[in-house]
Coordinates of C-alpha atoms in Angstrom, one line a residue:
X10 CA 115.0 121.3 53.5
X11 CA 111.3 120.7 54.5
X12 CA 109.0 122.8 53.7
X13 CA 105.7 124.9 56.2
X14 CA 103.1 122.0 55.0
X15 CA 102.7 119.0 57.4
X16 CA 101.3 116.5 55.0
X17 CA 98.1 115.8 52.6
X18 CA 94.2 116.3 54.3
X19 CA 92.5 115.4 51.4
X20 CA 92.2 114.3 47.9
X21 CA 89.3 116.1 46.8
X22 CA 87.3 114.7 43.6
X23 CA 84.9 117.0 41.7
X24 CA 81.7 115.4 40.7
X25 CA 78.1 115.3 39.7
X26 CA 76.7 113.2 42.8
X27 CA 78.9 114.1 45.6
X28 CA 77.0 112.0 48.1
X29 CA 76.3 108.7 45.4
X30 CA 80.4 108.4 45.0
X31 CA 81.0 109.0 48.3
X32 CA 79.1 106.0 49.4
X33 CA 80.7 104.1 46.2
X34 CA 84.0 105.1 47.9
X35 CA 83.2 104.6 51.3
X36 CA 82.1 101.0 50.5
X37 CA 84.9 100.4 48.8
X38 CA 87.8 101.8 51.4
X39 CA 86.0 101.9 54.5
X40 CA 85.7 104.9 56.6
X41 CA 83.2 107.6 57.7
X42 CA 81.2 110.0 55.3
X43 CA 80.4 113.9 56.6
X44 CA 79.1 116.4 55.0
X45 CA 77.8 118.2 53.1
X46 CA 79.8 121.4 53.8
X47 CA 79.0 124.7 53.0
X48 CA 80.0 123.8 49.6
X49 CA 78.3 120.8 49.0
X50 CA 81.3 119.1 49.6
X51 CA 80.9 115.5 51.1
X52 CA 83.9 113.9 53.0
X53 CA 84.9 110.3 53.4
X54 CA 87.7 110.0 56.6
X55 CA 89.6 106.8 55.6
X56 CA 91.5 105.2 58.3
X57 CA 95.4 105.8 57.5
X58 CA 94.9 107.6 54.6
X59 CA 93.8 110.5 53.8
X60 CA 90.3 111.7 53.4
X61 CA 88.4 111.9 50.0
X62 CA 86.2 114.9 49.4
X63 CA 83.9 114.9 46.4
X64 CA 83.0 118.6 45.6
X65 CA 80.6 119.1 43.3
X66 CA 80.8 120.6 39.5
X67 CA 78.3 121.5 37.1
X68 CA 80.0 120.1 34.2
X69 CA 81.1 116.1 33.5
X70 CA 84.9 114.7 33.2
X71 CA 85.8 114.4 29.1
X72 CA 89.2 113.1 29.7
X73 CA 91.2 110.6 31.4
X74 CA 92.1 111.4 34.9
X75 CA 95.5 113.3 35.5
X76 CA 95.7 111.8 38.4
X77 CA 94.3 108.4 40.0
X78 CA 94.4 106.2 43.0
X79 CA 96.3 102.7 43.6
X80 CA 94.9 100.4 46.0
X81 CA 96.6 97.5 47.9
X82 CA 94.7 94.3 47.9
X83 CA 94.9 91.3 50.0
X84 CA 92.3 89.4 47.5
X85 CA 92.7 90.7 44.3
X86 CA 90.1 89.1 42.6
X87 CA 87.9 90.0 45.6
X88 CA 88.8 93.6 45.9
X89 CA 88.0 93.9 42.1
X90 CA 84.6 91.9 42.4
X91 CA 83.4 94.0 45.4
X92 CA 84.4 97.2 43.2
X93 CA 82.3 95.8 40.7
X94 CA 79.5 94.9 43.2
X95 CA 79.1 98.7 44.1
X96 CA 79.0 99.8 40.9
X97 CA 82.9 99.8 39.2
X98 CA 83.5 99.2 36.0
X99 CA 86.7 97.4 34.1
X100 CA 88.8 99.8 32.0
X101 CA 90.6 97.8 29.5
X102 CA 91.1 100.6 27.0
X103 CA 93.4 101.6 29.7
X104 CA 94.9 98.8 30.5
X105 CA 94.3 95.4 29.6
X106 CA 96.9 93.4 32.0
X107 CA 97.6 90.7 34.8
X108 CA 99.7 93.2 37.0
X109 CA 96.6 95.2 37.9
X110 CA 93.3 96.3 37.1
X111 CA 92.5 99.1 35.9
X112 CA 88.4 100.5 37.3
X113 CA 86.2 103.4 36.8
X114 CA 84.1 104.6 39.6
X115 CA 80.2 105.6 39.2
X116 CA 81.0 108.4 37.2
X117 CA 84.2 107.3 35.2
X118 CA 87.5 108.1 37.4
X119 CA 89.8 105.5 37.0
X120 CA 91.3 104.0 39.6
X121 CA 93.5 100.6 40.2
X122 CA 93.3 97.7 42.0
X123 CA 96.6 96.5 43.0
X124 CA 97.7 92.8 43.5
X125 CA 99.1 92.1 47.2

């Protein structure tokens, strides 16, 4: 049975520096950044994918995220380096192997870079 919704709009992300990740994010994936909203909510409309909003929050993320994004690569190493380039940083405590690697963004979400 399907159900009344037609798909996902958005994975929103709540943050200090709405506008700083989105341009992390937006150099990373691509895409075009609008915004703010009413809410201070900056958007980033990624081409086949979903868009990423980053609302803001006055308080900081304590724990490891619930939920995280996979990304394909073509060049691993590449994809990884240019994360790092804009400001990533490696997560080994997570997980410290050769299937993927595992980032944090600006303001410590994980995320993973996939091998292609």
């Amino acid at each position: 049975m399907t159900g009344y919704l037609s798909g996902i709009a958005a994975i929103t992300v709540d943050c200090a520096d709405p506008v700083s990740l989105a341009h992390f994010w937006r150099g990373l994936l691509g895409g075009e950044i609008s915004g703010p909203d009413e809410d201070g909510v900056i958007t980033v409309a990624v081409a086949g994918g979903p868009n990423l909003d980053f609302a803001p929050v006055p308080e900081s993320r304590t724990v490891k995220n619930r939920l995280h994004l996979d990304l394909r690569s073509t060049d691993f190493d590449g994809a990884v380096a240019q994360a790092i380039a804009l400001g990533a940083t490696r997560a080994p405590d997570l997980y410290d192997g050769d299937d993927w690697q595992v980032l944090r963004d600006p303001e410590g979400n994980e995320f993973c870079v996939l091998r292609p």
